[in-house]
Every structure is written in structure tokens, then in C-alpha cells.
Short mmCIF file of C-alpha atoms in Angstrom, two decimals:
data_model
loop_
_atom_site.label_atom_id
_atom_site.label_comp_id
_atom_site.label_asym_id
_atom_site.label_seq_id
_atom_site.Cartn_x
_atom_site.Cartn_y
_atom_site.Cartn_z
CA UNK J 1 4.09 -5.17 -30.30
CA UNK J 2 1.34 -3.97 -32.49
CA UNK J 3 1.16 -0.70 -29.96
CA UNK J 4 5.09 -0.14 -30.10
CA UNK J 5 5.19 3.22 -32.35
CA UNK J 6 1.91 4.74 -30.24
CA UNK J 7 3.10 7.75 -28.56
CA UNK J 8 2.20 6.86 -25.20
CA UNK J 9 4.57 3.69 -25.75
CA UNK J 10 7.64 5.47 -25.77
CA UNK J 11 7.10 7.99 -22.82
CA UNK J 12 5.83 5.40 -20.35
CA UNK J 13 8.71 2.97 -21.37
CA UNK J 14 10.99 6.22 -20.63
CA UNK J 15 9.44 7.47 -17.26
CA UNK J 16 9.60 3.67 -16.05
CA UNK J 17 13.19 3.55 -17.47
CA UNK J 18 14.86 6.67 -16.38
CA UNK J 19 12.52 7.57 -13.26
CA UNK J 20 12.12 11.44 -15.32
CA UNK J 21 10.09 13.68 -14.27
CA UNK J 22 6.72 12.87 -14.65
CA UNK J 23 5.15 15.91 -16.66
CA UNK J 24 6.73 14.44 -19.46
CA UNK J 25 4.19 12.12 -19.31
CA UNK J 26 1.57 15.44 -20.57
CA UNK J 27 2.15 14.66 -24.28
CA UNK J 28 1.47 11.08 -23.61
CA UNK J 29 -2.39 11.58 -22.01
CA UNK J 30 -3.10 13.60 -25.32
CA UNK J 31 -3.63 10.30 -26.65
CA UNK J 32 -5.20 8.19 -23.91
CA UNK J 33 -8.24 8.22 -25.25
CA UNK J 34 -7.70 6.21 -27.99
CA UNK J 35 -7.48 3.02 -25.34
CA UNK J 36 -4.29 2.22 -25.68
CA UNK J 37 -2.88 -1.19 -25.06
CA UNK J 38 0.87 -1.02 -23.67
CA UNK J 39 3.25 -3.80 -22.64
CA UNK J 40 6.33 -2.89 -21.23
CA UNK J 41 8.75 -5.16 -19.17
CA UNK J 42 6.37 -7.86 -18.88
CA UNK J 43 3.41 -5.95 -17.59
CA UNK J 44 0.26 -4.67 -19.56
CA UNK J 45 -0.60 -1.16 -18.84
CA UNK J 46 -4.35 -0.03 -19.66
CA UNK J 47 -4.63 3.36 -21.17
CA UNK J 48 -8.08 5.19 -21.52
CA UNK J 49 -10.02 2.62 -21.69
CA UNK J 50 -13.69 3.25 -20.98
CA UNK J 51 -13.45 1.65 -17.04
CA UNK J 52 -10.57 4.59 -16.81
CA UNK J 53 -11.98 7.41 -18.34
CA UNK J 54 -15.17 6.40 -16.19
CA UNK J 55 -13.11 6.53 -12.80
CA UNK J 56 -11.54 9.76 -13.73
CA UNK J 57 -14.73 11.47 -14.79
CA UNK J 58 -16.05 9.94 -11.01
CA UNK J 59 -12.60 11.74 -9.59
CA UNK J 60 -13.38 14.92 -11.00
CA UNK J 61 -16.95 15.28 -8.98
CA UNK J 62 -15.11 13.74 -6.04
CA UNK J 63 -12.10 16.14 -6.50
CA UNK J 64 -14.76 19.29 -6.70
CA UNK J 65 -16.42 17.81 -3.69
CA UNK J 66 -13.86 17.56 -1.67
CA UNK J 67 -12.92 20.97 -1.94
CA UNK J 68 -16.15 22.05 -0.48
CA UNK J 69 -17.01 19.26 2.41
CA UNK J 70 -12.76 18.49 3.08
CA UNK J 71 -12.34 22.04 3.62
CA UNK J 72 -10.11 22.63 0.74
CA UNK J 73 -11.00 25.98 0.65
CA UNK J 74 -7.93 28.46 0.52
CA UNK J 75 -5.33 29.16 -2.56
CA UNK J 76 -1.92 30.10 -1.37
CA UNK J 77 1.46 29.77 -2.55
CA UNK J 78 3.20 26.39 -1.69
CA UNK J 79 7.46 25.97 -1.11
CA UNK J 80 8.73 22.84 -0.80
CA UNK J 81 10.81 20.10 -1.79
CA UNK J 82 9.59 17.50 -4.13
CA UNK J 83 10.69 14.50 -4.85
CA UNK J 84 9.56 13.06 -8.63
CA UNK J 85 9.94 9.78 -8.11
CA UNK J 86 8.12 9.33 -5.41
CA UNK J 87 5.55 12.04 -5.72
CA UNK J 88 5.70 13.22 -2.63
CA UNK J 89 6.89 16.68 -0.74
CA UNK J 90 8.93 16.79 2.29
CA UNK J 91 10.23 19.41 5.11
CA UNK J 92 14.07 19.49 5.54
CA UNK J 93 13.68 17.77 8.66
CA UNK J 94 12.43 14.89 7.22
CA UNK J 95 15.47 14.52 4.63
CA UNK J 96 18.07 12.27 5.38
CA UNK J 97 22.00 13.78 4.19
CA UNK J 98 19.69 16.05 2.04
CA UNK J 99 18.00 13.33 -0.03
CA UNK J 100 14.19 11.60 -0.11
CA UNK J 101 14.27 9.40 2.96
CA UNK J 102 12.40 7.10 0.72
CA UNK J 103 14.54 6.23 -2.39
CA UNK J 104 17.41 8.56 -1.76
CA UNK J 105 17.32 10.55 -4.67
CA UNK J 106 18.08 13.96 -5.11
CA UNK J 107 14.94 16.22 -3.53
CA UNK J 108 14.16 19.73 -5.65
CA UNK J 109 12.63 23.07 -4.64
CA UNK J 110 8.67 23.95 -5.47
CA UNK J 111 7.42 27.01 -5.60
CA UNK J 112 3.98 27.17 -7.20
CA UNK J 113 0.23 28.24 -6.32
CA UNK J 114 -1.97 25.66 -4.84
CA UNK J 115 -5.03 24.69 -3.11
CA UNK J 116 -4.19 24.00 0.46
CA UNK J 117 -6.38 21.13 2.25
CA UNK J 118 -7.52 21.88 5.86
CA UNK J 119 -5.38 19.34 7.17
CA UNK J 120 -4.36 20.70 10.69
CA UNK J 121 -8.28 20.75 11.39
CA UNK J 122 -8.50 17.20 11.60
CA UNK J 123 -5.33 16.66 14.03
CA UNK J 124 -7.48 16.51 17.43
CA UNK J 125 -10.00 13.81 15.33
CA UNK J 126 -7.38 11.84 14.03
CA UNK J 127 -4.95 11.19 17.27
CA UNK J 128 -8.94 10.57 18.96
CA UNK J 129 -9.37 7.94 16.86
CA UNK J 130 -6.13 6.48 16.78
CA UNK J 131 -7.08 6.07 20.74
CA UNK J 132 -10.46 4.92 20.88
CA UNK J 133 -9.13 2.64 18.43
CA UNK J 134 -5.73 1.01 19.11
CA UNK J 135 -6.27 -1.86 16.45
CA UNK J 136 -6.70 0.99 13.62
CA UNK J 137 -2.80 0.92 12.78
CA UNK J 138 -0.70 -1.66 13.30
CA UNK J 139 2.04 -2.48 14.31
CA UNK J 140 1.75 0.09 17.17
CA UNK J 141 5.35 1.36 16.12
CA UNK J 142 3.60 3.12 13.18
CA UNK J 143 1.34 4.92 15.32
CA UNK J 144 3.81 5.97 17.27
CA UNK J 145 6.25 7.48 14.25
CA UNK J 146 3.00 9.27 13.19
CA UNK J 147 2.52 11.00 15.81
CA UNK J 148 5.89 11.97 16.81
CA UNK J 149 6.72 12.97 13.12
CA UNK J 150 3.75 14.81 12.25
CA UNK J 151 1.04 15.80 15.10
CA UNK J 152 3.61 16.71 17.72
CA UNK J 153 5.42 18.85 15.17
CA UNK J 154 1.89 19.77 14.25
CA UNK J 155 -0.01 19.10 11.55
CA UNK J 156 0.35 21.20 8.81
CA UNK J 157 -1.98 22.16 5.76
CA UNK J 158 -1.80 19.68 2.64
CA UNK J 159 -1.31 21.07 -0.74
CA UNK J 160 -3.75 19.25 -2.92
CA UNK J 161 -2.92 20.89 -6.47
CA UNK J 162 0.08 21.98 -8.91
CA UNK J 163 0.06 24.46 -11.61
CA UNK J 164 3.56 23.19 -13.31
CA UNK J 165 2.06 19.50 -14.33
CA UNK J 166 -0.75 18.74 -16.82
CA UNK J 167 -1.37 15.04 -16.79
CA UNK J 168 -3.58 14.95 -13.80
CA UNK J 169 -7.45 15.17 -12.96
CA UNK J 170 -8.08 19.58 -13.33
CA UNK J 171 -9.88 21.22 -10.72
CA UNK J 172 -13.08 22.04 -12.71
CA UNK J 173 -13.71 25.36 -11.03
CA UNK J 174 -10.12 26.60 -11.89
CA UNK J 175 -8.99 24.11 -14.63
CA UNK J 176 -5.34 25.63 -14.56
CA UNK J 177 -4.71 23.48 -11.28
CA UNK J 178 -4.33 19.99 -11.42
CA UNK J 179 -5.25 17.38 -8.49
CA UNK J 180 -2.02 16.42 -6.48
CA UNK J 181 -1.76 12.87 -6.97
CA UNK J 182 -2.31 11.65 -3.51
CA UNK J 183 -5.56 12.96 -3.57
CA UNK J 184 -7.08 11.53 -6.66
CA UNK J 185 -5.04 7.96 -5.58
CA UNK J 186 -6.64 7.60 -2.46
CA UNK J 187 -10.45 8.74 -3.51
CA UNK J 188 -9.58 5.40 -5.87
CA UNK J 189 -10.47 3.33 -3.02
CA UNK J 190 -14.03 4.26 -3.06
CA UNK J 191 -14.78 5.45 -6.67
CA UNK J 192 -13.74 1.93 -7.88
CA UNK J 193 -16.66 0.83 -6.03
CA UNK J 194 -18.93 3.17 -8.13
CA UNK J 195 -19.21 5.89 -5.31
CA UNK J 196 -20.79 8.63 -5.74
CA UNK J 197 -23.53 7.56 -7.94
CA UNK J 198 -23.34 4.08 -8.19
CA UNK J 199 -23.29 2.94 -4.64
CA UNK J 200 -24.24 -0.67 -5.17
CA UNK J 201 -20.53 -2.11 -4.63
CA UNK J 202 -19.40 1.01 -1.90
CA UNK J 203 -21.98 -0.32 0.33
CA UNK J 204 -21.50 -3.86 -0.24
CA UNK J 205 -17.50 -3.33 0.53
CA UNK J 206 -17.18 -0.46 2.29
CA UNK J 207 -15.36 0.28 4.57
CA UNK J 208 -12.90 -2.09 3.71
CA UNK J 209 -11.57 -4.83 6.73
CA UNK J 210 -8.06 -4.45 5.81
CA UNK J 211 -5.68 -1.52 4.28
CA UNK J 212 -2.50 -3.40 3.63
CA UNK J 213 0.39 -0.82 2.41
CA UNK J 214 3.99 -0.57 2.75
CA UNK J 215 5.85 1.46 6.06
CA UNK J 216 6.63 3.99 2.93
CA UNK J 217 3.00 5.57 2.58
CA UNK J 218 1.73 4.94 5.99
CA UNK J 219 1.36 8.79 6.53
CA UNK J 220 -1.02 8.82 3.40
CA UNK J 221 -3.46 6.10 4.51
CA UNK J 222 -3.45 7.17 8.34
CA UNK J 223 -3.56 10.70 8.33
CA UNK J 224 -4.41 12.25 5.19
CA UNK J 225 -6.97 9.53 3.68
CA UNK J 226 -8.76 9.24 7.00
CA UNK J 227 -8.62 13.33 7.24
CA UNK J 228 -10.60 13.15 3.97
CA UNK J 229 -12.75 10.71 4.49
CA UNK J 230 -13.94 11.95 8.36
CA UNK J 231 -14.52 15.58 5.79
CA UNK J 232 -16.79 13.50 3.36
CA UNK J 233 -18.69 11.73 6.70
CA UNK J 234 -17.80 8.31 5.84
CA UNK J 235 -16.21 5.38 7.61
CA UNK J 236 -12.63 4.84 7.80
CA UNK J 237 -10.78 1.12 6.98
CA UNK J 238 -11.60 -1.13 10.39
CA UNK J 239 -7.56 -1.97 10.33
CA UNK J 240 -4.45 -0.69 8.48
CA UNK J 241 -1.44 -3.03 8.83
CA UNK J 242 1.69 -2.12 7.76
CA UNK J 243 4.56 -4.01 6.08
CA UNK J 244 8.07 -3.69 6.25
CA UNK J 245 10.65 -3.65 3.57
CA UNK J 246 11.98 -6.76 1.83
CA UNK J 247 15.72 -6.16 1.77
CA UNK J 248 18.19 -8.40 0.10
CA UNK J 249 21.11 -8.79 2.13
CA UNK J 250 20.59 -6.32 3.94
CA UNK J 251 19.95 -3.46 1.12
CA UNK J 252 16.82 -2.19 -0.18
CA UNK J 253 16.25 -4.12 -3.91
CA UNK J 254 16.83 -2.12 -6.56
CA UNK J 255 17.49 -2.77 -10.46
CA UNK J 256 20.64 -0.24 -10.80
CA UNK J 257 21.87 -2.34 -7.92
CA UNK J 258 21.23 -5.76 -9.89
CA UNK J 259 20.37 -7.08 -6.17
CA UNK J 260 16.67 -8.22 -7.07
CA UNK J 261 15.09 -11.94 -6.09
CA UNK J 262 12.41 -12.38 -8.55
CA UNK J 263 9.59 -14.11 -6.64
CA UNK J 264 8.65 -16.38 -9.57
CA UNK J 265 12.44 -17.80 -9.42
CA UNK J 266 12.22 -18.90 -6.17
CA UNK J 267 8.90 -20.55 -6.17
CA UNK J 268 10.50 -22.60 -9.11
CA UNK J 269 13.04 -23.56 -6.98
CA UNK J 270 11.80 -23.96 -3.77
CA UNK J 271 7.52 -24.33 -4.21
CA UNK J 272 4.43 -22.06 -3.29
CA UNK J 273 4.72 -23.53 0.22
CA UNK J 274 8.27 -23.26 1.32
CA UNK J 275 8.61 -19.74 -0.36
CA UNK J 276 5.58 -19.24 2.24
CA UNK J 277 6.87 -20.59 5.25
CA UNK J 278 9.81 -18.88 4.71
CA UNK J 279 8.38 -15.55 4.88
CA UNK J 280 5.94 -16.46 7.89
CA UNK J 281 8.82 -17.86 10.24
CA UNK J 282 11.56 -15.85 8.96
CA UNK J 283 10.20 -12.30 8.18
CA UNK J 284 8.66 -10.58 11.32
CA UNK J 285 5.61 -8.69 10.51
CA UNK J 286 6.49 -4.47 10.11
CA UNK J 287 10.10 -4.95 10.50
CA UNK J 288 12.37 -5.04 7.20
CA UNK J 289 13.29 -8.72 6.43
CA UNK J 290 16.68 -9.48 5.18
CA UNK J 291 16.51 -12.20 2.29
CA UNK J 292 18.77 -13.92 0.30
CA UNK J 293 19.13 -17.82 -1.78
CA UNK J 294 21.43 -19.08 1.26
CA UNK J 295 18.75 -18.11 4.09
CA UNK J 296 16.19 -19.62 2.10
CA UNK J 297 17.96 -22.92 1.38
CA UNK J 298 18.54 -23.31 5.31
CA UNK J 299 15.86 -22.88 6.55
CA UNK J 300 14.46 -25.25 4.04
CA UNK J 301 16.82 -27.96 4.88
CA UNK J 302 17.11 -27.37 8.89
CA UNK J 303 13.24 -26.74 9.13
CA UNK J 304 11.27 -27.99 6.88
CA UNK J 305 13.43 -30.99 5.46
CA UNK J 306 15.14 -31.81 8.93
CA UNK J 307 12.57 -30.21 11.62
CA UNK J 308 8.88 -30.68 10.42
CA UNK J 309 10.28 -33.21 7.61
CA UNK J 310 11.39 -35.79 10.51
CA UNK J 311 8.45 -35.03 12.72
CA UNK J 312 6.24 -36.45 9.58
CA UNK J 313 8.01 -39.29 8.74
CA UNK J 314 7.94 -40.40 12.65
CA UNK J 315 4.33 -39.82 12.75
CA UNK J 316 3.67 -41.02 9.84
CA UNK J 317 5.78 -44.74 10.50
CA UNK J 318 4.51 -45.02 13.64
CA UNK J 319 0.65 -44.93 12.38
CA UNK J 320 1.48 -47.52 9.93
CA UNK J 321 3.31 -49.79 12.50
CA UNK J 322 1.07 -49.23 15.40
CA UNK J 323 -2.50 -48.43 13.93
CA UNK J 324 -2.64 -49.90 10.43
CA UNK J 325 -2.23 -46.68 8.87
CA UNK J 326 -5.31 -45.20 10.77
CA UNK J 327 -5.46 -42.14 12.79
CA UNK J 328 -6.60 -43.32 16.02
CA UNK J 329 -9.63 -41.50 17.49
CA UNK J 330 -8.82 -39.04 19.59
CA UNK J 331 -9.70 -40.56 23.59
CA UNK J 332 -12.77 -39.74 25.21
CA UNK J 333 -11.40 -39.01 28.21
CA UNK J 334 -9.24 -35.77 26.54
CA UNK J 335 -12.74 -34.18 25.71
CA UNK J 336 -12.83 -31.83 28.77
CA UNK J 337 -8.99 -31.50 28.96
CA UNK J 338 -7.65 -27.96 28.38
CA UNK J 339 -5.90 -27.85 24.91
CA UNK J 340 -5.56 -24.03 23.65
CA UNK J 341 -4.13 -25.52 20.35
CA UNK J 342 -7.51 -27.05 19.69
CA UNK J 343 -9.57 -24.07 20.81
CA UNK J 344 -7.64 -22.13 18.11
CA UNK J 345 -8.28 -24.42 15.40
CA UNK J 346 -12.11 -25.60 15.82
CA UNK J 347 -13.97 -23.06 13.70
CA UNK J 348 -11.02 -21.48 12.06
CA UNK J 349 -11.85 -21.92 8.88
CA UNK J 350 -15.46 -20.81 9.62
CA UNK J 351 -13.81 -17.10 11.41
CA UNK J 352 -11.88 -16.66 8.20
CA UNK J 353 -14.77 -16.93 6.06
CA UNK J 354 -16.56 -14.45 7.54
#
């Protein structure tokens, strides 16, 4: 509240409100270094505070170095469509009825001078790895979109910078250019971790076990974050697994829509572990899930009340009745016996702590 007149206050509360473009967000950073303090809808939202302004000075070397060892060597002039919402250009064949085959909104034209990343020099690399190592994207569905979207279509050169936006991390070398924001978000991965001077936490985490990131920005982490990173000579994420969309009813959530299940209300209702088991039995892994209040109260009453609920109670009853409430030891003579439900479970916990 006491942060409600600042000047960044208003425009965040306005981008996140209206979806607007984001260079109206310029007049905002003016004052970001004042470490402001903003709450809007129920979420803080750290401005230029010192751990920031520390990560972006980090970007700015990482930014400059990229352009020499990523190959981002070549200025050109870049046309495309752009969509401001998501950030994110697209070719017309990757529209669908004209619109951002992510959130549907209206796409515009770009034309601007950029820096152009090397891209299309890393497409042989890239589809090597993604065979000498199957388990790098999953599921394998993924993999395959990639490369039938992009590398058979061939891989074309990224553009890295704009000219018409000033909010973001300037090229240092030609300060009129700003760092597209795909670039700067991904190098966040590693210059959290204090790379490239303070390498104490990069080599104590790095590379990471597990990239976990929505079907939506699958092309980011598998083709143009690995591109960069082969161009800097370090190791890529061991396994990127990709989630699909939770839908409700069938439609993508959205606010305007008013069809959005709040995670905290059904945990009230229905507890941390049913809201789990629902997802694990009822939400296949990659694939969009269809959710709604009526799915999750059967399966709550046909499988866990009815289902497991009975199986319990049986057990249960029959250990009081038959063994005085003890669980019997398990027989000698089952020792040796195949059972690939025990084999799965000694030593579990022990391969998950590792």
C-alpha cells in the first residue's frame, strides 16, 4: 500500500491488466533503482533491488559475450510478426486463422534493425544431440514437433535485439539495441548461479537434472538455449520434460473467460493429497488435461473413497481380527520369489535422494 503512488506501481498493474504493449513499461525502469516494493493481485514483485541490478549487470557481460563466442556477429534488418504478449516472433506458417498459436491474439508486423544470432549453425549439433541422446526431451512427441517445425523447414537465424523497446539489458557495444528477451531469460539459468565470475553455485548445480517448462516454450529451451550454450562450451540440462496444458473443460483458463480453478480452492476442499492423486491418475504427462469440480469429486469418491478407501478398511479389519493389529512378517519362504513391486520400492527413497 505504502508503494501505491510509485510510478512503477501503476504501469506494471496496467501491463498485467490490459496485456499492453510492453515498452510502456520504459518509463517504469527509470525508477527501478530505487528498489521498489510492488504488490499487485496478491503477488509481490521485486524491483531493483541489489540481487537484480546484480543479475542484470552479470547479463550485460554475458549478453556482450555471447555475441562474440554464440556467433552473434551480423546486423541486418529483421521482418516479422510479433506478438506482445507473448514476446515472441512467428512466420505465417506458424499462425493459426492469422493469430499467435499461443494465446490467440492479434499478431503485428516488425520491421526494425537487429543483431541476428547464428542459429542455423547449430542445426546439424542440435538434431546430433537430440540422437545420441533420446532422454534429452521428453515426451518424444516434442522432439518430434521440433524437428518437423523448425529443422526440416530449416533453421533460421535468431534475432537477438530490438531498436523500438528500451526497458531491456543494451548491447554495450551499440547501446541503441536492446537484448531480445529470450536471450537475457534464458542466460538467467546460469547467472543466478553467479556465472561468470562467481562460479561457486554454477559448478555446484550445473548443469541442472531437470528443465521442467510448459509445451508453449519448448522451442526456447531445446533449440535456442542449447544453441547458446553448445556456443559458450558448456553443458546442456541432462533432461527437459515437457508439460501439457491444464484446460478447464476443455478450454485453455483464462481470466476474461472467468473459467479459472484456483489451486488453493481445491486443496481446501479436497486436501494436498487428493488434489495430487488427481493429477497423477487423471492428467497424462505432456498431453493437455481437461479439469473441472465434477471430475475431481469422482474420482475422489469412486477411487479414493470407494477404490483404495475399501481396500484400507479390509486390510486394515482383517489385521485387527486376524493378527492383533500387527503386520505379520513377511514369510521366509517369499525371500527369493520374484516380486517386481518390491524391486521398485527397496531403495527408492535412497535413488531419489541422490
Amino acid at each position: 500500500e505504502g508503494y501505491s503512488n510509485h510510478p512503477i506501481a501503476g504501469s506494471i498493474k496496467e501491463a498485467y491488466g490490459k496485456n499492453i504493449d510492453m515498452a510502456r513499461l520504459g518509463k517504469a525502469t527509470e525508477c527501478a533503482g530505487h528498489g521498489v516494493e510492488v504488490i499487485y493481485d496478491g503477488n509481490k514483485v521485486l524491483v531493483g533491488n541489489e540481487k537484480l541490478m546484480k543479475s542484470q549487470n552479470v547479463a550485460y557481460k554475458v549478453s556482450e559475450g555471447i555475441g562474440t563466442i554464440c556467433y552473434v556477429a551480423y546486423k541486418g534488418e529483421y521482418k516479422g510478426l510479433y506478438c506482445v504478449p507473448c514476446e515472441t516472433f512467428f512466420t505465417p506458417s506458424q499462425l493459426v486463422d492469422g493469430k499467435c498459436p499461443d494465446c490467440g491474439r492479434e499478431v503485428k508486423e516488425v520491421s526494425e534493425e537487429a543483431y541476428f544470432f547464428r542459429l542455423s549453425k547449430y542445426a546439424d549439433r542440435l538434431l546430433a544431440y537430440y540422437d545420441e541422446h533420446p532422454e534429452f526431451l521428453e515426451p518424444e512427441i516434442r522432439k518430434n514437433e521440433m524437428v518437423k517445425n523448425f529443422f526440416e523447414k530449416g533453421l533460421e537465424d535468431l534475432c537477438v535485439t530490438r531498436t523500438t523497446i528500451e526497458w531491456g539489458i543494451p548491447i554495450l557495444s551499440d547501446p541503441k539495441h536492446t537484448v531480445y528477451v529470450w536471450l537475457d531469460a534464458l542466460t538467467n539459468y546460469i547467472t543466478a548461479l553467479g556465472y561468470p565470475d562467481n562460479k561457486e553455485l554454477y559448478d555446484k548445480y550445473w548443469p541442472a537434472n531437470f528443465h521442467l517448462v510448459g509445451k508453449e516454450i519448448v522451442r526456447f529451451h531445446t533449440i535456442i538455449w542449447p544453441a547458446m550454450l553448445i556456443g559458450l562450451g558448456l553443458p546442456l540440462p541432462k533432461v527437459l520434460l515437457s508439460h501439457g496444458f491444464v484446460l478447464a473443460d476443455g478450454q485453455k483458463m483464462s481470466k476474461s473467460k472467468g473459467n479459472a480453478l484456483s489451486p488453493q480452492d481445491m486443496v481446501r476442499i479436497f486436501g494436498v493429497d487428493a488434489y495430487r492423486y488427481y493429477f497423477m491418475s487423471d492428467v497424462q504427462f505432456g498431453h493437455d488435461g481437461s479439469i473441472s469440480m465434477e471430475r475431481m469429486v469422482q474420482v475422489y469418491n469412486n477411487e479414493l473413497a470407494n477404490t483404495w478407501g475399501n481396500l484400507c478398511s479390509r486390510v486394515l479389519n482383517m489385521c485387527n481380527k486376524y493378527f492383533d493389529g500387527k503386520v505379520p512378517a513377511f514369510p521366509a519362504s517369499q525371500e527369493q520369489a520374484d516380486n517386481p513391486l518390491r524391486d521398485i520400492a527397496e531403495g527408492l527413497y535412497e535413488r531419489y535422494a541422490a
